[in-house]
Amino acid sequence: IDLALLDIELPVHDGLYVAEQLKKSNPALRIIILTAYSTFQYAQKALRIGVNDYLVKPYLEEELEDIIRDSLLRLPPVPLPQFPFPSF
């Protein structure tokens, strides 16, 4: 997983808890929170966890597209596989 889109309100755990667990297992993971909660406490906790973006609903579709594009561009490059070449 390279990118996770999470809401604060999830069925079992809240999105910030899930984000924290994901970051512990994969620190390079890009996380975007999409939420209706605009309180400072949620945004502050998201920053402490290492969430990359915090987008409050309602948002413009273009805004979300820009944030996703930016997040994907900031991913570390994937090394190309090394194939053995036959010697002639």
mmCIF file of N, CA, C and O in Angstrom:
data_model
loop_
_atom_site.group_PDB
_atom_site.id
_atom_site.type_symbol
_atom_site.label_atom_id
_atom_site.label_comp_id
_atom_site.label_asym_id
_atom_site.label_seq_id
_atom_site.Cartn_x
_atom_site.Cartn_y
_atom_site.Cartn_z
ATOM 1 N N ILE A 1 0.852 -1.172 0.000
ATOM 2 C CA ILE A 1 0.000 0.000 0.000
ATOM 3 C C ILE A 1 0.897 1.235 0.000
ATOM 4 O O ILE A 1 1.804 1.339 0.816
ATOM 5 N N ASP A 2 0.609 2.163 -0.906
ATOM 6 C CA ASP A 2 1.366 3.408 -0.983
ATOM 7 C C ASP A 2 0.576 4.601 -0.464
ATOM 8 O O ASP A 2 1.149 5.579 0.005
ATOM 9 N N LEU A 3 -0.752 4.512 -0.579
ATOM 10 C CA LEU A 3 -1.608 5.638 -0.236
ATOM 11 C C LEU A 3 -2.886 5.127 0.418
ATOM 12 O O LEU A 3 -3.492 4.181 -0.070
ATOM 13 N N ALA A 4 -3.276 5.753 1.524
ATOM 14 C CA ALA A 4 -4.521 5.392 2.207
ATOM 15 C C ALA A 4 -5.409 6.624 2.319
ATOM 16 O O ALA A 4 -4.954 7.685 2.724
ATOM 17 N N LEU A 5 -6.675 6.460 1.943
ATOM 18 C CA LEU A 5 -7.687 7.497 2.124
ATOM 19 C C LEU A 5 -8.582 7.034 3.265
ATOM 20 O O LEU A 5 -9.186 5.961 3.167
ATOM 21 N N LEU A 6 -8.645 7.810 4.328
ATOM 22 C CA LEU A 6 -9.401 7.409 5.514
ATOM 23 C C LEU A 6 -10.350 8.505 5.952
ATOM 24 O O LEU A 6 -10.075 9.683 5.778
ATOM 25 N N ASP A 7 -11.447 8.092 6.555
ATOM 26 C CA ASP A 7 -12.360 9.019 7.213
ATOM 27 C C ASP A 7 -12.096 8.896 8.709
ATOM 28 O O ASP A 7 -11.575 7.878 9.170
ATOM 29 N N ILE A 8 -12.446 9.900 9.485
ATOM 30 C CA ILE A 8 -12.319 9.803 10.944
ATOM 31 C C ILE A 8 -13.320 8.769 11.453
ATOM 32 O O ILE A 8 -13.009 7.953 12.302
ATOM 33 N N GLU A 9 -14.522 8.815 10.894
ATOM 34 C CA GLU A 9 -15.608 7.948 11.347
ATOM 35 C C GLU A 9 -15.596 6.653 10.534
ATOM 36 O O GLU A 9 -16.014 6.623 9.386
ATOM 37 N N LEU A 10 -15.104 5.571 11.156
ATOM 38 C CA LEU A 10 -15.072 4.248 10.536
ATOM 39 C C LEU A 10 -15.854 3.270 11.409
ATOM 40 O O LEU A 10 -16.033 3.519 12.606
ATOM 41 N N PRO A 11 -16.298 2.141 10.845
ATOM 42 C CA PRO A 11 -17.155 1.222 11.595
ATOM 43 C C PRO A 11 -16.550 0.649 12.887
ATOM 44 O O PRO A 11 -17.220 0.575 13.901
ATOM 45 N N VAL A 12 -15.290 0.241 12.887
ATOM 46 C CA VAL A 12 -14.718 -0.429 14.056
ATOM 47 C C VAL A 12 -13.819 0.508 14.862
ATOM 48 O O VAL A 12 -14.002 0.674 16.058
ATOM 49 N N HIS A 13 -12.834 1.097 14.217
ATOM 50 C CA HIS A 13 -11.904 2.028 14.868
ATOM 51 C C HIS A 13 -12.032 3.379 14.169
ATOM 52 O O HIS A 13 -12.404 3.439 13.008
ATOM 53 N N ASP A 14 -11.644 4.450 14.884
ATOM 54 C CA ASP A 14 -11.658 5.737 14.190
ATOM 55 C C ASP A 14 -10.460 5.819 13.248
ATOM 56 O O ASP A 14 -9.466 5.120 13.414
ATOM 57 N N GLY A 15 -10.593 6.657 12.238
ATOM 58 C CA GLY A 15 -9.583 6.760 11.194
ATOM 59 C C GLY A 15 -8.213 7.178 11.691
ATOM 60 O O GLY A 15 -7.198 6.789 11.122
ATOM 61 N N LEU A 16 -8.162 7.971 12.757
ATOM 62 C CA LEU A 16 -6.863 8.381 13.294
ATOM 63 C C LEU A 16 -6.137 7.205 13.936
ATOM 64 O O LEU A 16 -4.918 7.080 13.816
ATOM 65 N N TYR A 17 -6.875 6.326 14.588
ATOM 66 C CA TYR A 17 -6.269 5.117 15.157
ATOM 67 C C TYR A 17 -5.728 4.239 14.025
ATOM 68 O O TYR A 17 -4.606 3.739 14.106
ATOM 69 N N VAL A 18 -6.537 4.058 12.977
ATOM 70 C CA VAL A 18 -6.106 3.249 11.835
ATOM 71 C C VAL A 18 -4.869 3.878 11.192
ATOM 72 O O VAL A 18 -3.904 3.185 10.871
ATOM 73 N N ALA A 19 -4.873 5.193 11.018
ATOM 74 C CA ALA A 19 -3.724 5.895 10.436
ATOM 75 C C ALA A 19 -2.472 5.667 11.274
ATOM 76 O O ALA A 19 -1.388 5.415 10.739
ATOM 77 N N GLU A 20 -2.616 5.746 12.588
ATOM 78 C CA GLU A 20 -1.474 5.543 13.481
ATOM 79 C C GLU A 20 -0.909 4.133 13.341
ATOM 80 O O GLU A 20 0.313 3.946 13.262
ATOM 81 N N GLN A 21 -1.776 3.138 13.277
ATOM 82 C CA GLN A 21 -1.320 1.754 13.135
ATOM 83 C C GLN A 21 -0.660 1.528 11.775
ATOM 84 O O GLN A 21 0.364 0.850 11.676
ATOM 85 N N LEU A 22 -1.236 2.112 10.731
ATOM 86 C CA LEU A 22 -0.645 1.980 9.398
ATOM 87 C C LEU A 22 0.736 2.628 9.341
ATOM 88 O O LEU A 22 1.665 2.072 8.747
ATOM 89 N N LYS A 23 0.887 3.805 9.950
ATOM 90 C CA LYS A 23 2.184 4.505 9.949
ATOM 91 C C LYS A 23 3.237 3.717 10.719
ATOM 92 O O LYS A 23 4.409 3.725 10.351
ATOM 93 N N LYS A 24 2.813 3.040 11.795
ATOM 94 C CA LYS A 24 3.767 2.226 12.561
ATOM 95 C C LYS A 24 4.310 1.081 11.718
ATOM 96 O O LYS A 24 5.486 0.748 11.797
ATOM 97 N N SER A 25 3.441 0.482 10.913
ATOM 98 C CA SER A 25 3.888 -0.649 10.103
ATOM 99 C C SER A 25 4.528 -0.227 8.785
ATOM 100 O O SER A 25 5.291 -0.984 8.199
ATOM 101 N N ASN A 26 4.215 0.991 8.317
ATOM 102 C CA ASN A 26 4.776 1.475 7.057
ATOM 103 C C ASN A 26 4.946 2.996 7.122
ATOM 104 O O ASN A 26 4.085 3.738 6.679
ATOM 105 N N PRO A 27 6.064 3.467 7.676
ATOM 106 C CA PRO A 27 6.270 4.913 7.844
ATOM 107 C C PRO A 27 6.245 5.714 6.539
ATOM 108 O O PRO A 27 5.932 6.902 6.555
ATOM 109 N N ALA A 28 6.535 5.089 5.411
ATOM 110 C CA ALA A 28 6.538 5.802 4.128
ATOM 111 C C ALA A 28 5.144 5.948 3.536
ATOM 112 O O ALA A 28 4.965 6.672 2.563
ATOM 113 N N LEU A 29 4.156 5.289 4.122
ATOM 114 C CA LEU A 29 2.789 5.336 3.609
ATOM 115 C C LEU A 29 2.265 6.765 3.618
ATOM 116 O O LEU A 29 2.422 7.492 4.590
ATOM 117 N N ARG A 30 1.644 7.178 2.525
ATOM 118 C CA ARG A 30 0.998 8.488 2.429
ATOM 119 C C ARG A 30 -0.445 8.317 2.890
ATOM 120 O O ARG A 30 -1.141 7.411 2.437
ATOM 121 N N ILE A 31 -0.896 9.163 3.809
ATOM 122 C CA ILE A 31 -2.255 9.067 4.347
ATOM 123 C C ILE A 31 -2.978 10.393 4.164
ATOM 124 O O ILE A 31 -2.445 11.452 4.500
ATOM 125 N N ILE A 32 -4.190 10.303 3.634
ATOM 126 C CA ILE A 32 -5.068 11.461 3.469
ATOM 127 C C ILE A 32 -6.318 11.193 4.284
ATOM 128 O O ILE A 32 -6.960 10.156 4.117
ATOM 129 N N ILE A 33 -6.653 12.114 5.179
ATOM 130 C CA ILE A 33 -7.888 12.022 5.954
ATOM 131 C C ILE A 33 -8.951 12.865 5.263
ATOM 132 O O ILE A 33 -8.725 14.033 4.953
ATOM 133 N N LEU A 34 -10.104 12.260 5.010
ATOM 134 C CA LEU A 34 -11.269 12.948 4.452
ATOM 135 C C LEU A 34 -12.328 12.909 5.545
ATOM 136 O O LEU A 34 -12.743 11.834 5.945
ATOM 137 N N THR A 35 -12.753 14.063 6.039
ATOM 138 C CA THR A 35 -13.647 14.059 7.186
ATOM 139 C C THR A 35 -14.560 15.274 7.238
ATOM 140 O O THR A 35 -14.281 16.293 6.608
ATOM 141 N N ALA A 36 -15.623 15.137 7.996
ATOM 142 C CA ALA A 36 -16.519 16.271 8.262
ATOM 143 C C ALA A 36 -16.078 17.000 9.530
ATOM 144 O O ALA A 36 -16.610 18.060 9.848
ATOM 145 N N TYR A 37 -15.114 16.433 10.258
ATOM 146 C CA TYR A 37 -14.642 17.026 11.513
ATOM 147 C C TYR A 37 -13.565 18.066 11.236
ATOM 148 O O TYR A 37 -12.478 17.739 10.787
ATOM 149 N N SER A 38 -13.872 19.310 11.528
ATOM 150 C CA SER A 38 -12.904 20.385 11.270
ATOM 151 C C SER A 38 -12.282 20.905 12.564
ATOM 152 O O SER A 38 -11.643 21.945 12.558
ATOM 153 N N THR A 39 -12.443 20.167 13.662
ATOM 154 C CA THR A 39 -11.912 20.647 14.937
ATOM 155 C C THR A 39 -10.390 20.582 14.954
ATOM 156 O O THR A 39 -9.785 19.701 14.350
ATOM 157 N N PHE A 40 -9.810 21.518 15.654
ATOM 158 C CA PHE A 40 -8.356 21.612 15.737
ATOM 159 C C PHE A 40 -7.746 20.356 16.368
ATOM 160 O O PHE A 40 -6.681 19.916 15.969
ATOM 161 N N GLN A 41 -8.421 19.771 17.345
ATOM 162 C CA GLN A 41 -7.883 18.596 18.037
ATOM 163 C C GLN A 41 -7.665 17.422 17.075
ATOM 164 O O GLN A 41 -6.653 16.731 17.156
ATOM 165 N N TYR A 42 -8.621 17.199 16.167
ATOM 166 C CA TYR A 42 -8.459 16.113 15.192
ATOM 167 C C TYR A 42 -7.306 16.407 14.244
ATOM 168 O O TYR A 42 -6.483 15.541 13.965
ATOM 169 N N ALA A 43 -7.242 17.627 13.740
ATOM 170 C CA ALA A 43 -6.173 17.995 12.813
ATOM 171 C C ALA A 43 -4.809 17.911 13.496
ATOM 172 O O ALA A 43 -3.840 17.426 12.911
ATOM 173 N N GLN A 44 -4.741 18.346 14.746
ATOM 174 C CA GLN A 44 -3.482 18.300 15.495
ATOM 175 C C GLN A 44 -3.024 16.859 15.703
ATOM 176 O O GLN A 44 -1.852 16.537 15.513
ATOM 177 N N LYS A 45 -3.955 15.985 16.080
ATOM 178 C CA LYS A 45 -3.600 14.574 16.272
ATOM 179 C C LYS A 45 -3.161 13.955 14.952
ATOM 180 O O LYS A 45 -2.202 13.180 14.910
ATOM 181 N N ALA A 46 -3.836 14.319 13.866
ATOM 182 C CA ALA A 46 -3.461 13.801 12.550
ATOM 183 C C ALA A 46 -2.024 14.199 12.204
ATOM 184 O O ALA A 46 -1.252 13.384 11.692
ATOM 185 N N LEU A 47 -1.659 15.439 12.503
ATOM 186 C CA LEU A 47 -0.288 15.893 12.249
ATOM 187 C C LEU A 47 0.718 15.106 13.078
ATOM 188 O O LEU A 47 1.777 14.723 12.582
ATOM 189 N N ARG A 48 0.403 14.879 14.344
ATOM 190 C CA ARG A 48 1.309 14.118 15.216
ATOM 191 C C ARG A 48 1.518 12.695 14.703
ATOM 192 O O ARG A 48 2.607 12.147 14.811
ATOM 193 N N ILE A 49 0.473 12.100 14.170
ATOM 194 C CA ILE A 49 0.548 10.734 13.649
ATOM 195 C C ILE A 49 1.382 10.679 12.376
ATOM 196 O O ILE A 49 2.030 9.683 12.089
ATOM 197 N N GLY A 50 1.374 11.766 11.612
ATOM 198 C CA GLY A 50 2.122 11.797 10.353
ATOM 199 C C GLY A 50 1.224 11.735 9.132
ATOM 200 O O GLY A 50 1.680 11.377 8.042
ATOM 201 N N VAL A 51 -0.053 12.080 9.317
ATOM 202 C CA VAL A 51 -0.968 12.150 8.182
ATOM 203 C C VAL A 51 -0.471 13.237 7.233
ATOM 204 O O VAL A 51 -0.033 14.296 7.668
ATOM 205 N N ASN A 52 -0.527 12.967 5.944
ATOM 206 C CA ASN A 52 0.029 13.893 4.964
ATOM 207 C C ASN A 52 -0.928 15.011 4.565
ATOM 208 O O ASN A 52 -0.489 16.118 4.272
ATOM 209 N N ASP A 53 -2.226 14.712 4.534
ATOM 210 C CA ASP A 53 -3.212 15.738 4.221
ATOM 211 C C ASP A 53 -4.482 15.476 4.998
ATOM 212 O O ASP A 53 -4.809 14.333 5.317
ATOM 213 N N TYR A 54 -5.192 16.563 5.278
ATOM 214 C CA TYR A 54 -6.427 16.513 6.068
ATOM 215 C C TYR A 54 -7.431 17.381 5.328
ATOM 216 O O TYR A 54 -7.294 18.598 5.284
ATOM 217 N N LEU A 55 -8.407 16.753 4.697
ATOM 218 C CA LEU A 55 -9.363 17.459 3.855
ATOM 219 C C LEU A 55 -10.741 17.401 4.500
ATOM 220 O O LEU A 55 -11.252 16.326 4.800
ATOM 221 N N VAL A 56 -11.335 18.576 4.720
ATOM 222 C CA VAL A 56 -12.634 18.659 5.390
ATOM 223 C C VAL A 56 -13.754 18.684 4.354
ATOM 224 O O VAL A 56 -13.694 19.433 3.379
ATOM 225 N N LYS A 57 -14.765 17.834 4.595
ATOM 226 C CA LYS A 57 -15.949 17.795 3.732
ATOM 227 C C LYS A 57 -16.826 19.000 4.015
ATOM 228 O O LYS A 57 -16.885 19.434 5.154
ATOM 229 N N PRO A 58 -17.522 19.530 3.065
ATOM 230 C CA PRO A 58 -17.473 19.191 1.642
ATOM 231 C C PRO A 58 -16.224 19.795 1.002
ATOM 232 O O PRO A 58 -15.768 20.860 1.383
ATOM 233 N N TYR A 59 -15.689 19.094 0.047
ATOM 234 C CA TYR A 59 -14.511 19.579 -0.669
ATOM 235 C C TYR A 59 -14.783 19.471 -2.165
ATOM 236 O O TYR A 59 -15.674 18.746 -2.608
ATOM 237 N N LEU A 60 -14.021 20.196 -2.921
ATOM 238 C CA LEU A 60 -14.153 20.144 -4.375
ATOM 239 C C LEU A 60 -13.442 18.909 -4.909
ATOM 240 O O LEU A 60 -12.383 18.520 -4.405
ATOM 241 N N GLU A 61 -14.002 18.299 -5.924
ATOM 242 C CA GLU A 61 -13.398 17.112 -6.532
ATOM 243 C C GLU A 61 -11.978 17.411 -7.003
ATOM 244 O O GLU A 61 -11.074 16.590 -6.840
ATOM 245 N N GLU A 62 -11.780 18.604 -7.561
ATOM 246 C CA GLU A 62 -10.451 18.986 -8.042
ATOM 247 C C GLU A 62 -9.448 19.059 -6.893
ATOM 248 O O GLU A 62 -8.268 18.747 -7.068
ATOM 249 N N GLU A 63 -9.915 19.498 -5.733
ATOM 250 C CA GLU A 63 -9.052 19.570 -4.555
ATOM 251 C C GLU A 63 -8.539 18.186 -4.182
ATOM 252 O O GLU A 63 -7.348 17.997 -3.936
ATOM 253 N N LEU A 64 -9.451 17.223 -4.137
ATOM 254 C CA LEU A 64 -9.066 15.853 -3.803
ATOM 255 C C LEU A 64 -8.127 15.292 -4.864
ATOM 256 O O LEU A 64 -7.112 14.668 -4.530
ATOM 257 N N GLU A 65 -8.428 15.525 -6.131
ATOM 258 C CA GLU A 65 -7.554 15.049 -7.210
ATOM 259 C C GLU A 65 -6.147 15.623 -7.072
ATOM 260 O O GLU A 65 -5.159 14.905 -7.239
ATOM 261 N N ASP A 66 -6.046 16.919 -6.771
ATOM 262 C CA ASP A 66 -4.736 17.565 -6.609
ATOM 263 C C ASP A 66 -3.967 16.957 -5.443
ATOM 264 O O ASP A 66 -2.756 16.721 -5.538
ATOM 265 N N ILE A 67 -4.651 16.703 -4.342
ATOM 266 C CA ILE A 67 -3.992 16.143 -3.164
ATOM 267 C C ILE A 67 -3.517 14.721 -3.434
ATOM 268 O O ILE A 67 -2.400 14.351 -3.070
ATOM 269 N N ILE A 68 -4.341 13.923 -4.100
ATOM 270 C CA ILE A 68 -3.936 12.555 -4.436
ATOM 271 C C ILE A 68 -2.753 12.575 -5.393
ATOM 272 O O ILE A 68 -1.771 11.859 -5.198
ATOM 273 N N ARG A 69 -2.822 13.415 -6.420
ATOM 274 C CA ARG A 69 -1.720 13.520 -7.387
ATOM 275 C C ARG A 69 -0.424 13.918 -6.683
ATOM 276 O O ARG A 69 0.629 13.311 -6.896
ATOM 277 N N ASP A 70 -0.507 14.924 -5.814
ATOM 278 C CA ASP A 70 0.677 15.379 -5.079
ATOM 279 C C ASP A 70 1.241 14.267 -4.204
ATOM 280 O O ASP A 70 2.447 14.067 -4.151
ATOM 281 N N SER A 71 0.358 13.538 -3.536
ATOM 282 C CA SER A 71 0.810 12.442 -2.670
ATOM 283 C C SER A 71 1.508 11.351 -3.474
ATOM 284 O O SER A 71 2.536 10.825 -3.050
ATOM 285 N N LEU A 72 0.940 11.009 -4.622
ATOM 286 C CA LEU A 72 1.554 9.967 -5.449
ATOM 287 C C LEU A 72 2.900 10.414 -6.013
ATOM 288 O O LEU A 72 3.833 9.617 -6.113
ATOM 289 N N LEU A 73 3.007 11.692 -6.346
ATOM 290 C CA LEU A 73 4.282 12.202 -6.861
ATOM 291 C C LEU A 73 5.368 12.225 -5.789
ATOM 292 O O LEU A 73 6.555 12.196 -6.103
ATOM 293 N N ARG A 74 4.972 12.269 -4.538
ATOM 294 C CA ARG A 74 5.941 12.314 -3.436
ATOM 295 C C ARG A 74 6.365 10.931 -2.954
ATOM 296 O O ARG A 74 7.184 10.812 -2.050
ATOM 297 N N LEU A 75 5.807 9.886 -3.540
ATOM 298 C CA LEU A 75 6.217 8.539 -3.169
ATOM 299 C C LEU A 75 7.660 8.304 -3.590
ATOM 300 O O LEU A 75 8.103 8.817 -4.629
ATOM 301 N N PRO A 76 8.391 7.516 -2.811
ATOM 302 C CA PRO A 76 9.761 7.210 -3.232
ATOM 303 C C PRO A 76 9.736 6.404 -4.530
ATOM 304 O O PRO A 76 8.801 5.640 -4.773
ATOM 305 N N PRO A 77 10.741 6.585 -5.372
ATOM 306 C CA PRO A 77 10.766 5.842 -6.638
ATOM 307 C C PRO A 77 10.865 4.338 -6.390
ATOM 308 O O PRO A 77 11.505 3.895 -5.436
ATOM 309 N N VAL A 78 10.211 3.590 -7.240
ATOM 310 C CA VAL A 78 10.249 2.129 -7.145
ATOM 311 C C VAL A 78 11.410 1.646 -7.996
ATOM 312 O O VAL A 78 11.490 1.970 -9.185
ATOM 313 N N PRO A 79 12.324 0.878 -7.400
ATOM 314 C CA PRO A 79 13.457 0.397 -8.199
ATOM 315 C C PRO A 79 12.986 -0.593 -9.265
ATOM 316 O O PRO A 79 12.069 -1.381 -9.044
ATOM 317 N N LEU A 80 13.601 -0.513 -10.412
ATOM 318 C CA LEU A 80 13.278 -1.448 -11.483
ATOM 319 C C LEU A 80 13.877 -2.808 -11.163
ATOM 320 O O LEU A 80 14.971 -2.887 -10.594
ATOM 321 N N PRO A 81 13.181 -3.881 -11.532
ATOM 322 C CA PRO A 81 13.737 -5.208 -11.270
ATOM 323 C C PRO A 81 14.994 -5.438 -12.095
ATOM 324 O O PRO A 81 15.119 -4.941 -13.212
ATOM 325 N N GLN A 82 15.907 -6.159 -11.529
ATOM 326 C CA GLN A 82 17.159 -6.477 -12.211
ATOM 327 C C GLN A 82 17.029 -7.864 -12.837
ATOM 328 O O GLN A 82 16.815 -8.843 -12.132
ATOM 329 N N PHE A 83 17.125 -7.918 -14.151
ATOM 330 C CA PHE A 83 17.032 -9.188 -14.855
ATOM 331 C C PHE A 83 18.434 -9.603 -15.305
ATOM 332 O O PHE A 83 19.200 -8.776 -15.804
ATOM 333 N N PRO A 84 18.743 -10.856 -15.139
ATOM 334 C CA PRO A 84 20.055 -11.293 -15.647
ATOM 335 C C PRO A 84 20.033 -11.337 -17.175
ATOM 336 O O PRO A 84 19.068 -11.809 -17.778
ATOM 337 N N PHE A 85 21.056 -10.764 -17.762
ATOM 338 C CA PHE A 85 21.166 -10.786 -19.212
ATOM 339 C C PHE A 85 22.108 -11.925 -19.625
ATOM 340 O O PHE A 85 23.143 -12.111 -19.003
ATOM 341 N N PRO A 86 21.724 -12.651 -20.654
ATOM 342 C CA PRO A 86 22.612 -13.748 -21.076
ATOM 343 C C PRO A 86 23.889 -13.174 -21.698
ATOM 344 O O PRO A 86 23.877 -12.132 -22.336
ATOM 345 N N SER A 87 24.972 -13.832 -21.466
ATOM 346 C CA SER A 87 26.226 -13.406 -22.085
ATOM 347 C C SER A 87 26.395 -14.177 -23.387
ATOM 348 O O SER A 87 26.101 -15.354 -23.480
ATOM 349 N N PHE A 88 26.836 -13.468 -24.405
ATOM 350 C CA PHE A 88 27.009 -14.082 -25.722
ATOM 351 C C PHE A 88 28.421 -14.367 -26.007
ATOM 352 O O PHE A 88 29.340 -13.771 -25.695
#
